[in-house]
Amino acid sequence: MALMEPLGLLAAVIVPLILLLYLLKKKTRPQPISSVMLWEKLEQAHAASFKLQKLIKNLLLYLQLLAACLLVLALARPALQRAGALGGVKNTVIIVDSSIAMAVRENGVERIEQARQA
């Protein structure tokens, strides 16, 4: 496997930037409350969804990292080198027009015959 654009790998700088932004994300601030009863109600409300939210946040981080890695790989343009790709048999395709215009005679010979001879 070869890379058609090796300079595309320089875009991999974005991966540590995503991690850095994730680590520098603002956390929630502690706030004073007037009663412990209010804290218990708040804790019960968020206890069930807290683990799921943490997983989802990590899942989003992983998806962002995966997207960044795929983007870097796409910019590098990887290519497979096959055995006959560079110095093997070359195929030639000839397309001949078979419309009515090719039936016109020029110098006594039809254009389609001139194309076949060429």
mmCIF file of N, CA and C in Angstrom:
data_model
loop_
_atom_site.group_PDB
_atom_site.id
_atom_site.type_symbol
_atom_site.label_atom_id
_atom_site.label_comp_id
_atom_site.label_asym_id
_atom_site.label_seq_id
_atom_site.Cartn_x
_atom_site.Cartn_y
_atom_site.Cartn_z
ATOM 1 N N MET A 1 0.841 -1.173 0.000
ATOM 2 C CA MET A 1 0.000 0.000 0.000
ATOM 3 C C MET A 1 0.885 1.236 0.000
ATOM 4 N N ALA A 2 0.500 2.184 -0.789
ATOM 5 C CA ALA A 2 1.246 3.430 -0.888
ATOM 6 C C ALA A 2 0.301 4.594 -0.643
ATOM 7 N N LEU A 3 0.852 5.704 -0.231
ATOM 8 C CA LEU A 3 0.064 6.915 -0.011
ATOM 9 C C LEU A 3 0.287 7.869 -1.177
ATOM 10 N N MET A 4 -0.795 8.279 -1.807
ATOM 11 C CA MET A 4 -0.696 9.191 -2.939
ATOM 12 C C MET A 4 -0.358 10.611 -2.469
ATOM 13 N N GLU A 5 -0.837 10.994 -1.299
ATOM 14 C CA GLU A 5 -0.589 12.324 -0.731
ATOM 15 C C GLU A 5 -0.095 12.169 0.709
ATOM 16 N N PRO A 6 1.191 11.882 0.918
ATOM 17 C CA PRO A 6 1.672 11.680 2.288
ATOM 18 C C PRO A 6 1.547 12.920 3.167
ATOM 19 N N LEU A 7 1.500 14.102 2.559
ATOM 20 C CA LEU A 7 1.346 15.322 3.349
ATOM 21 C C LEU A 7 -0.036 15.421 3.987
ATOM 22 N N GLY A 8 -0.964 14.606 3.521
ATOM 23 C CA GLY A 8 -2.290 14.574 4.119
ATOM 24 C C GLY A 8 -2.262 14.065 5.545
ATOM 25 N N LEU A 9 -1.205 13.355 5.903
ATOM 26 C CA LEU A 9 -1.073 12.851 7.270
ATOM 27 C C LEU A 9 -0.823 13.980 8.267
ATOM 28 N N LEU A 10 -0.440 15.150 7.777
ATOM 29 C CA LEU A 10 -0.258 16.295 8.672
ATOM 30 C C LEU A 10 -1.577 16.713 9.318
ATOM 31 N N ALA A 11 -2.675 16.327 8.706
ATOM 32 C CA ALA A 11 -3.978 16.651 9.284
ATOM 33 C C ALA A 11 -4.241 15.847 10.557
ATOM 34 N N ALA A 12 -3.381 14.894 10.869
ATOM 35 C CA ALA A 12 -3.533 14.104 12.096
ATOM 36 C C ALA A 12 -3.329 14.961 13.337
ATOM 37 N N VAL A 13 -2.905 16.186 13.164
ATOM 38 C CA VAL A 13 -2.752 17.112 14.281
ATOM 39 C C VAL A 13 -4.106 17.369 14.943
ATOM 40 N N ILE A 14 -5.168 17.154 14.208
ATOM 41 C CA ILE A 14 -6.501 17.420 14.749
ATOM 42 C C ILE A 14 -6.888 16.427 15.840
ATOM 43 N N VAL A 15 -6.330 15.220 15.815
ATOM 44 C CA VAL A 15 -6.690 14.205 16.824
ATOM 45 C C VAL A 15 -6.288 14.655 18.230
ATOM 46 N N PRO A 16 -5.038 15.085 18.470
ATOM 47 C CA PRO A 16 -4.734 15.575 19.818
ATOM 48 C C PRO A 16 -5.523 16.840 20.185
ATOM 49 N N LEU A 17 -5.878 17.654 19.183
ATOM 50 C CA LEU A 17 -6.672 18.845 19.468
ATOM 51 C C LEU A 17 -8.065 18.478 19.970
ATOM 52 N N ILE A 18 -8.648 17.435 19.400
ATOM 53 C CA ILE A 18 -9.957 16.973 19.872
ATOM 54 C C ILE A 18 -9.844 16.489 21.309
ATOM 55 N N LEU A 19 -8.794 15.725 21.604
ATOM 56 C CA LEU A 19 -8.586 15.249 22.974
ATOM 57 C C LEU A 19 -8.360 16.411 23.932
ATOM 58 N N LEU A 20 -7.593 17.399 23.506
ATOM 59 C CA LEU A 20 -7.324 18.555 24.350
ATOM 60 C C LEU A 20 -8.609 19.326 24.646
ATOM 61 N N LEU A 21 -9.433 19.539 23.628
ATOM 62 C CA LEU A 21 -10.701 20.238 23.837
ATOM 63 C C LEU A 21 -11.630 19.446 24.748
ATOM 64 N N TYR A 22 -11.589 18.131 24.638
ATOM 65 C CA TYR A 22 -12.424 17.297 25.500
ATOM 66 C C TYR A 22 -11.958 17.399 26.953
ATOM 67 N N LEU A 23 -10.652 17.461 27.167
ATOM 68 C CA LEU A 23 -10.120 17.546 28.523
ATOM 69 C C LEU A 23 -10.328 18.939 29.122
ATOM 70 N N LEU A 24 -10.327 19.958 28.298
ATOM 71 C CA LEU A 24 -10.495 21.323 28.785
ATOM 72 C C LEU A 24 -11.959 21.752 28.878
ATOM 73 N N LYS A 25 -12.855 20.821 28.581
ATOM 74 C CA LYS A 25 -14.277 21.138 28.625
ATOM 75 C C LYS A 25 -14.666 21.606 30.019
ATOM 76 N N LYS A 26 -15.474 22.622 30.061
ATOM 77 C CA LYS A 26 -15.865 23.207 31.336
ATOM 78 C C LYS A 26 -16.713 22.217 32.134
ATOM 79 N N LYS A 27 -16.340 21.999 33.355
ATOM 80 C CA LYS A 27 -17.070 21.106 34.241
ATOM 81 C C LYS A 27 -18.147 21.903 34.975
ATOM 82 N N THR A 28 -19.070 21.190 35.557
ATOM 83 C CA THR A 28 -20.097 21.873 36.324
ATOM 84 C C THR A 28 -19.496 22.427 37.608
ATOM 85 N N ARG A 29 -19.987 23.572 38.021
ATOM 86 C CA ARG A 29 -19.478 24.219 39.231
ATOM 87 C C ARG A 29 -20.288 23.774 40.440
ATOM 88 N N PRO A 30 -19.633 23.594 41.563
ATOM 89 C CA PRO A 30 -20.400 23.313 42.784
ATOM 90 C C PRO A 30 -21.184 24.553 43.210
ATOM 91 N N GLN A 31 -22.417 24.335 43.614
ATOM 92 C CA GLN A 31 -23.255 25.443 44.037
ATOM 93 C C GLN A 31 -23.808 25.142 45.426
ATOM 94 N N PRO A 32 -23.825 26.128 46.271
ATOM 95 C CA PRO A 32 -24.401 25.905 47.608
ATOM 96 C C PRO A 32 -25.918 25.747 47.523
ATOM 97 N N ILE A 33 -26.452 24.872 48.349
ATOM 98 C CA ILE A 33 -27.896 24.679 48.409
ATOM 99 C C ILE A 33 -28.368 24.933 49.833
ATOM 100 N N SER A 34 -29.641 25.246 49.960
ATOM 101 C CA SER A 34 -30.149 25.629 51.271
ATOM 102 C C SER A 34 -30.510 24.431 52.147
ATOM 103 N N SER A 35 -30.777 23.292 51.547
ATOM 104 C CA SER A 35 -31.213 22.146 52.342
ATOM 105 C C SER A 35 -30.669 20.861 51.736
ATOM 106 N N VAL A 36 -30.401 19.882 52.578
ATOM 107 C CA VAL A 36 -29.926 18.584 52.113
ATOM 108 C C VAL A 36 -31.043 17.844 51.385
ATOM 109 N N MET A 37 -32.275 18.110 51.735
ATOM 110 C CA MET A 37 -33.412 17.469 51.059
ATOM 111 C C MET A 37 -33.419 17.806 49.565
ATOM 112 N N LEU A 38 -33.096 19.031 49.245
ATOM 113 C CA LEU A 38 -33.041 19.418 47.834
ATOM 114 C C LEU A 38 -31.939 18.659 47.105
ATOM 115 N N TRP A 39 -30.830 18.447 47.767
ATOM 116 C CA TRP A 39 -29.714 17.721 47.161
ATOM 117 C C TRP A 39 -30.094 16.270 46.908
ATOM 118 N N GLU A 40 -30.785 15.637 47.850
ATOM 119 C CA GLU A 40 -31.181 14.239 47.691
ATOM 120 C C GLU A 40 -32.149 14.084 46.522
ATOM 121 N N LYS A 41 -33.085 15.012 46.370
ATOM 122 C CA LYS A 41 -34.024 14.945 45.248
ATOM 123 C C LYS A 41 -33.289 15.115 43.922
ATOM 124 N N LEU A 42 -32.345 16.021 43.893
ATOM 125 C CA LEU A 42 -31.569 16.236 42.673
ATOM 126 C C LEU A 42 -30.720 15.016 42.338
ATOM 127 N N GLU A 43 -30.154 14.405 43.361
ATOM 128 C CA GLU A 43 -29.318 13.226 43.151
ATOM 129 C C GLU A 43 -30.144 12.055 42.638
ATOM 130 N N GLN A 44 -31.352 11.869 43.158
ATOM 131 C CA GLN A 44 -32.220 10.788 42.697
ATOM 132 C C GLN A 44 -32.638 11.000 41.243
ATOM 133 N N ALA A 45 -32.880 12.213 40.891
ATOM 134 C CA ALA A 45 -33.316 12.506 39.521
ATOM 135 C C ALA A 45 -32.209 12.237 38.510
ATOM 136 N N HIS A 46 -30.969 12.516 38.908
ATOM 137 C CA HIS A 46 -29.859 12.378 37.957
ATOM 138 C C HIS A 46 -29.099 11.062 38.100
ATOM 139 N N ALA A 47 -29.378 10.276 39.103
ATOM 140 C CA ALA A 47 -28.615 9.049 39.341
ATOM 141 C C ALA A 47 -28.796 8.045 38.207
ATOM 142 N N ALA A 48 -30.010 7.904 37.710
ATOM 143 C CA ALA A 48 -30.274 6.909 36.671
ATOM 144 C C ALA A 48 -29.650 7.307 35.340
ATOM 145 N N SER A 49 -29.685 8.574 35.023
ATOM 146 C CA SER A 49 -29.198 9.004 33.717
ATOM 147 C C SER A 49 -27.712 9.375 33.729
ATOM 148 N N PHE A 50 -27.076 9.411 34.885
ATOM 149 C CA PHE A 50 -25.691 9.858 34.948
ATOM 150 C C PHE A 50 -24.753 8.903 34.219
ATOM 151 N N LYS A 51 -24.884 7.601 34.445
ATOM 152 C CA LYS A 51 -23.987 6.627 33.803
ATOM 153 C C LYS A 51 -24.185 6.620 32.294
ATOM 154 N N LEU A 52 -25.435 6.710 31.873
ATOM 155 C CA LEU A 52 -25.723 6.730 30.440
ATOM 156 C C LEU A 52 -25.160 7.994 29.791
ATOM 157 N N GLN A 53 -25.288 9.120 30.450
ATOM 158 C CA GLN A 53 -24.756 10.367 29.897
ATOM 159 C C GLN A 53 -23.239 10.315 29.786
ATOM 160 N N LYS A 54 -22.595 9.716 30.788
ATOM 161 C CA LYS A 54 -21.137 9.612 30.742
ATOM 162 C C LYS A 54 -20.705 8.728 29.573
ATOM 163 N N LEU A 55 -21.434 7.627 29.365
ATOM 164 C CA LEU A 55 -21.123 6.741 28.250
ATOM 165 C C LEU A 55 -21.360 7.448 26.921
ATOM 166 N N ILE A 56 -22.458 8.181 26.824
ATOM 167 C CA ILE A 56 -22.761 8.886 25.584
ATOM 168 C C ILE A 56 -21.693 9.944 25.304
ATOM 169 N N LYS A 57 -21.243 10.633 26.320
ATOM 170 C CA LYS A 57 -20.197 11.632 26.118
ATOM 171 C C LYS A 57 -18.923 10.972 25.616
ATOM 172 N N ASN A 58 -18.576 9.846 26.192
ATOM 173 C CA ASN A 58 -17.392 9.132 25.715
ATOM 174 C C ASN A 58 -17.621 8.578 24.315
ATOM 175 N N LEU A 59 -18.831 8.117 24.050
ATOM 176 C CA LEU A 59 -19.141 7.616 22.718
ATOM 177 C C LEU A 59 -18.998 8.722 21.685
ATOM 178 N N LEU A 60 -19.452 9.913 22.013
ATOM 179 C CA LEU A 60 -19.299 11.036 21.087
ATOM 180 C C LEU A 60 -17.827 11.369 20.860
ATOM 181 N N LEU A 61 -17.035 11.266 21.914
ATOM 182 C CA LEU A 61 -15.598 11.494 21.759
ATOM 183 C C LEU A 61 -14.999 10.467 20.811
ATOM 184 N N TYR A 62 -15.368 9.208 20.998
ATOM 185 C CA TYR A 62 -14.841 8.149 20.135
ATOM 186 C C TYR A 62 -15.295 8.324 18.695
ATOM 187 N N LEU A 63 -16.533 8.748 18.498
ATOM 188 C CA LEU A 63 -17.012 8.977 17.138
ATOM 189 C C LEU A 63 -16.290 10.151 16.479
ATOM 190 N N GLN A 64 -16.012 11.185 17.259
ATOM 191 C CA GLN A 64 -15.269 12.327 16.717
ATOM 192 C C GLN A 64 -13.849 11.913 16.350
ATOM 193 N N LEU A 65 -13.222 11.112 17.188
ATOM 194 C CA LEU A 65 -11.864 10.642 16.887
ATOM 195 C C LEU A 65 -11.861 9.734 15.661
ATOM 196 N N LEU A 66 -12.871 8.873 15.551
ATOM 197 C CA LEU A 66 -12.976 8.003 14.388
ATOM 198 C C LEU A 66 -13.167 8.823 13.111
ATOM 199 N N ALA A 67 -14.029 9.825 13.170
ATOM 200 C CA ALA A 67 -14.248 10.682 11.996
ATOM 201 C C ALA A 67 -12.977 11.428 11.618
ATOM 202 N N ALA A 68 -12.234 11.907 12.615
ATOM 203 C CA ALA A 68 -10.985 12.620 12.334
ATOM 204 C C ALA A 68 -9.964 11.682 11.707
ATOM 205 N N CYS A 69 -9.862 10.461 12.216
ATOM 206 C CA CYS A 69 -8.907 9.494 11.646
ATOM 207 C C CYS A 69 -9.283 9.124 10.218
ATOM 208 N N LEU A 70 -10.571 8.948 9.956
ATOM 209 C CA LEU A 70 -11.003 8.640 8.592
ATOM 210 C C LEU A 70 -10.745 9.814 7.652
ATOM 211 N N LEU A 71 -10.904 11.017 8.142
ATOM 212 C CA LEU A 71 -10.611 12.203 7.334
ATOM 213 C C LEU A 71 -9.120 12.277 6.999
ATOM 214 N N VAL A 72 -8.280 12.004 7.985
ATOM 215 C CA VAL A 72 -6.832 12.010 7.753
ATOM 216 C C VAL A 72 -6.463 10.941 6.739
ATOM 217 N N LEU A 73 -7.054 9.766 6.874
ATOM 218 C CA LEU A 73 -6.772 8.679 5.934
ATOM 219 C C LEU A 73 -7.244 9.037 4.525
ATOM 220 N N ALA A 74 -8.385 9.691 4.429
ATOM 221 C CA ALA A 74 -8.887 10.104 3.107
ATOM 222 C C ALA A 74 -7.987 11.158 2.476
ATOM 223 N N LEU A 75 -7.463 12.069 3.296
ATOM 224 C CA LEU A 75 -6.567 13.093 2.756
ATOM 225 C C LEU A 75 -5.236 12.508 2.301
ATOM 226 N N ALA A 76 -4.805 11.406 2.920
ATOM 227 C CA ALA A 76 -3.548 10.776 2.532
ATOM 228 C C ALA A 76 -3.700 9.958 1.246
ATOM 229 N N ARG A 77 -4.916 9.654 0.862
ATOM 230 C CA ARG A 77 -5.231 8.910 -0.368
ATOM 231 C C ARG A 77 -4.426 7.618 -0.496
ATOM 232 N N PRO A 78 -4.730 6.611 0.326
ATOM 233 C CA PRO A 78 -4.017 5.337 0.190
ATOM 234 C C PRO A 78 -4.424 4.634 -1.106
ATOM 235 N N ALA A 79 -3.479 3.895 -1.688
ATOM 236 C CA ALA A 79 -3.738 3.174 -2.932
ATOM 237 C C ALA A 79 -3.014 1.840 -2.893
ATOM 238 N N LEU A 80 -3.653 0.829 -3.434
ATOM 239 C CA LEU A 80 -3.037 -0.487 -3.542
ATOM 240 C C LEU A 80 -2.317 -0.581 -4.877
ATOM 241 N N GLN A 81 -1.127 -1.131 -4.841
ATOM 242 C CA GLN A 81 -0.375 -1.330 -6.076
ATOM 243 C C GLN A 81 -0.534 -2.787 -6.491
ATOM 244 N N ARG A 82 -1.104 -2.973 -7.666
ATOM 245 C CA ARG A 82 -1.270 -4.324 -8.186
ATOM 246 C C ARG A 82 -0.077 -4.668 -9.065
ATOM 247 N N ALA A 83 0.099 -5.945 -9.321
ATOM 248 C CA ALA A 83 1.260 -6.412 -10.082
ATOM 249 C C ALA A 83 1.261 -5.859 -11.499
ATOM 250 N N GLY A 84 0.121 -5.831 -12.163
ATOM 251 C CA GLY A 84 0.083 -5.378 -13.548
ATOM 252 C C GLY A 84 -0.335 -3.932 -13.708
ATOM 253 N N ALA A 85 -0.448 -3.206 -12.622
ATOM 254 C CA ALA A 85 -0.986 -1.849 -12.708
ATOM 255 C C ALA A 85 -0.018 -0.867 -13.359
ATOM 256 N N LEU A 86 1.276 -1.007 -13.099
ATOM 257 C CA LEU A 86 2.208 0.000 -13.576
ATOM 258 C C LEU A 86 2.930 -0.400 -14.867
ATOM 259 N N GLY A 87 3.277 -1.660 -15.033
ATOM 260 C CA GLY A 87 4.045 -2.015 -16.220
ATOM 261 C C GLY A 87 3.485 -3.191 -16.979
ATOM 262 N N GLY A 88 2.245 -3.529 -16.748
ATOM 263 C CA GLY A 88 1.649 -4.708 -17.354
ATOM 264 C C GLY A 88 1.000 -4.403 -18.698
ATOM 265 N N VAL A 89 -0.011 -5.162 -19.002
ATOM 266 C CA VAL A 89 -0.731 -5.038 -20.262
ATOM 267 C C VAL A 89 -1.576 -3.771 -20.235
ATOM 268 N N LYS A 90 -1.511 -3.044 -21.337
ATOM 269 C CA LYS A 90 -2.318 -1.833 -21.455
ATOM 270 C C LYS A 90 -3.504 -2.129 -22.356
ATOM 271 N N ASN A 91 -4.668 -1.763 -21.920
ATOM 272 C CA ASN A 91 -5.881 -1.960 -22.710
ATOM 273 C C ASN A 91 -6.219 -0.681 -23.453
ATOM 274 N N THR A 92 -6.666 -0.839 -24.699
ATOM 275 C CA THR A 92 -7.057 0.295 -25.510
ATOM 276 C C THR A 92 -8.509 0.111 -25.925
ATOM 277 N N VAL A 93 -9.289 1.141 -25.764
ATOM 278 C CA VAL A 93 -10.692 1.104 -26.139
ATOM 279 C C VAL A 93 -10.888 2.075 -27.283
ATOM 280 N N ILE A 94 -11.503 1.589 -28.358
ATOM 281 C CA ILE A 94 -11.787 2.430 -29.519
ATOM 282 C C ILE A 94 -13.296 2.536 -29.651
ATOM 283 N N ILE A 95 -13.783 3.747 -29.742
ATOM 284 C CA ILE A 95 -15.208 3.991 -29.895
ATOM 285 C C ILE A 95 -15.433 4.557 -31.289
ATOM 286 N N VAL A 96 -16.324 3.901 -32.023
ATOM 287 C CA VAL A 96 -16.615 4.325 -33.391
ATOM 288 C C VAL A 96 -18.075 4.735 -33.460
ATOM 289 N N ASP A 97 -18.306 5.905 -34.034
ATOM 290 C CA ASP A 97 -19.660 6.419 -34.203
ATOM 291 C C ASP A 97 -20.339 5.669 -35.335
ATOM 292 N N SER A 98 -21.523 5.114 -35.082
ATOM 293 C CA SER A 98 -22.231 4.377 -36.128
ATOM 294 C C SER A 98 -23.530 5.074 -36.522
ATOM 295 N N SER A 99 -23.547 6.380 -36.409
ATOM 296 C CA SER A 99 -24.756 7.126 -36.756
ATOM 297 C C SER A 99 -24.824 7.350 -38.266
ATOM 298 N N ILE A 100 -25.869 8.003 -38.686
ATOM 299 C CA ILE A 100 -26.081 8.255 -40.116
ATOM 300 C C ILE A 100 -24.974 9.135 -40.679
ATOM 301 N N ALA A 101 -24.431 9.999 -39.865
ATOM 302 C CA ALA A 101 -23.381 10.890 -40.352
ATOM 303 C C ALA A 101 -22.144 10.111 -40.801
ATOM 304 N N MET A 102 -21.935 8.920 -40.265
ATOM 305 C CA MET A 102 -20.773 8.120 -40.663
ATOM 306 C C MET A 102 -20.993 7.435 -42.016
ATOM 307 N N ALA A 103 -22.229 7.438 -42.511
ATOM 308 C CA ALA A 103 -22.513 6.829 -43.811
ATOM 309 C C ALA A 103 -22.225 7.770 -44.970
ATOM 310 N N VAL A 104 -21.882 8.996 -44.686
ATOM 311 C CA VAL A 104 -21.576 9.975 -45.720
ATOM 312 C C VAL A 104 -20.277 9.575 -46.422
ATOM 313 N N ARG A 105 -20.268 9.730 -47.742
ATOM 314 C CA ARG A 105 -19.077 9.369 -48.507
ATOM 315 C C ARG A 105 -18.182 10.601 -48.682
ATOM 316 N N GLU A 106 -16.919 10.396 -48.403
ATOM 317 C CA GLU A 106 -15.909 11.424 -48.654
ATOM 318 C C GLU A 106 -14.840 10.773 -49.518
ATOM 319 N N ASN A 107 -14.579 11.359 -50.692
ATOM 320 C CA ASN A 107 -13.595 10.830 -51.648
ATOM 321 C C ASN A 107 -13.943 9.399 -52.048
ATOM 322 N N GLY A 108 -15.245 9.098 -52.129
ATOM 323 C CA GLY A 108 -15.688 7.788 -52.584
ATOM 324 C C GLY A 108 -15.670 6.708 -51.515
ATOM 325 N N VAL A 109 -15.261 7.028 -50.299
ATOM 326 C CA VAL A 109 -15.219 6.031 -49.234
ATOM 327 C C VAL A 109 -16.073 6.544 -48.079
ATOM 328 N N GLU A 110 -16.852 5.627 -47.493
ATOM 329 C CA GLU A 110 -17.679 6.032 -46.353
ATOM 330 C C GLU A 110 -16.800 6.358 -45.151
ATOM 331 N N ARG A 111 -17.300 7.258 -44.322
ATOM 332 C CA ARG A 111 -16.545 7.655 -43.124
ATOM 333 C C ARG A 111 -16.324 6.477 -42.173
ATOM 334 N N ILE A 112 -17.296 5.568 -42.098
ATOM 335 C CA ILE A 112 -17.142 4.421 -41.190
ATOM 336 C C ILE A 112 -15.998 3.511 -41.632
ATOM 337 N N GLU A 113 -15.808 3.395 -42.915
ATOM 338 C CA GLU A 113 -14.690 2.589 -43.444
ATOM 339 C C GLU A 113 -13.355 3.285 -43.162
ATOM 340 N N GLN A 114 -13.343 4.622 -43.293
ATOM 341 C CA GLN A 114 -12.113 5.350 -42.970
ATOM 342 C C GLN A 114 -11.762 5.188 -41.494
ATOM 343 N N ALA A 115 -12.786 5.190 -40.649
ATOM 344 C CA ALA A 115 -12.547 5.025 -39.205
ATOM 345 C C ALA A 115 -12.044 3.620 -38.899
ATOM 346 N N ARG A 116 -12.594 2.619 -39.568
ATOM 347 C CA ARG A 116 -12.142 1.237 -39.341
ATOM 348 C C ARG A 116 -10.689 1.065 -39.791
ATOM 349 N N GLN A 117 -10.324 1.687 -40.900
ATOM 350 C CA GLN A 117 -8.942 1.570 -41.384
ATOM 351 C C GLN A 117 -7.970 2.299 -40.471
ATOM 352 N N ALA A 118 -8.400 3.415 -39.904
ATOM 353 C CA ALA A 118 -7.538 4.182 -39.014
ATOM 354 C C ALA A 118 -7.362 3.433 -37.713
#
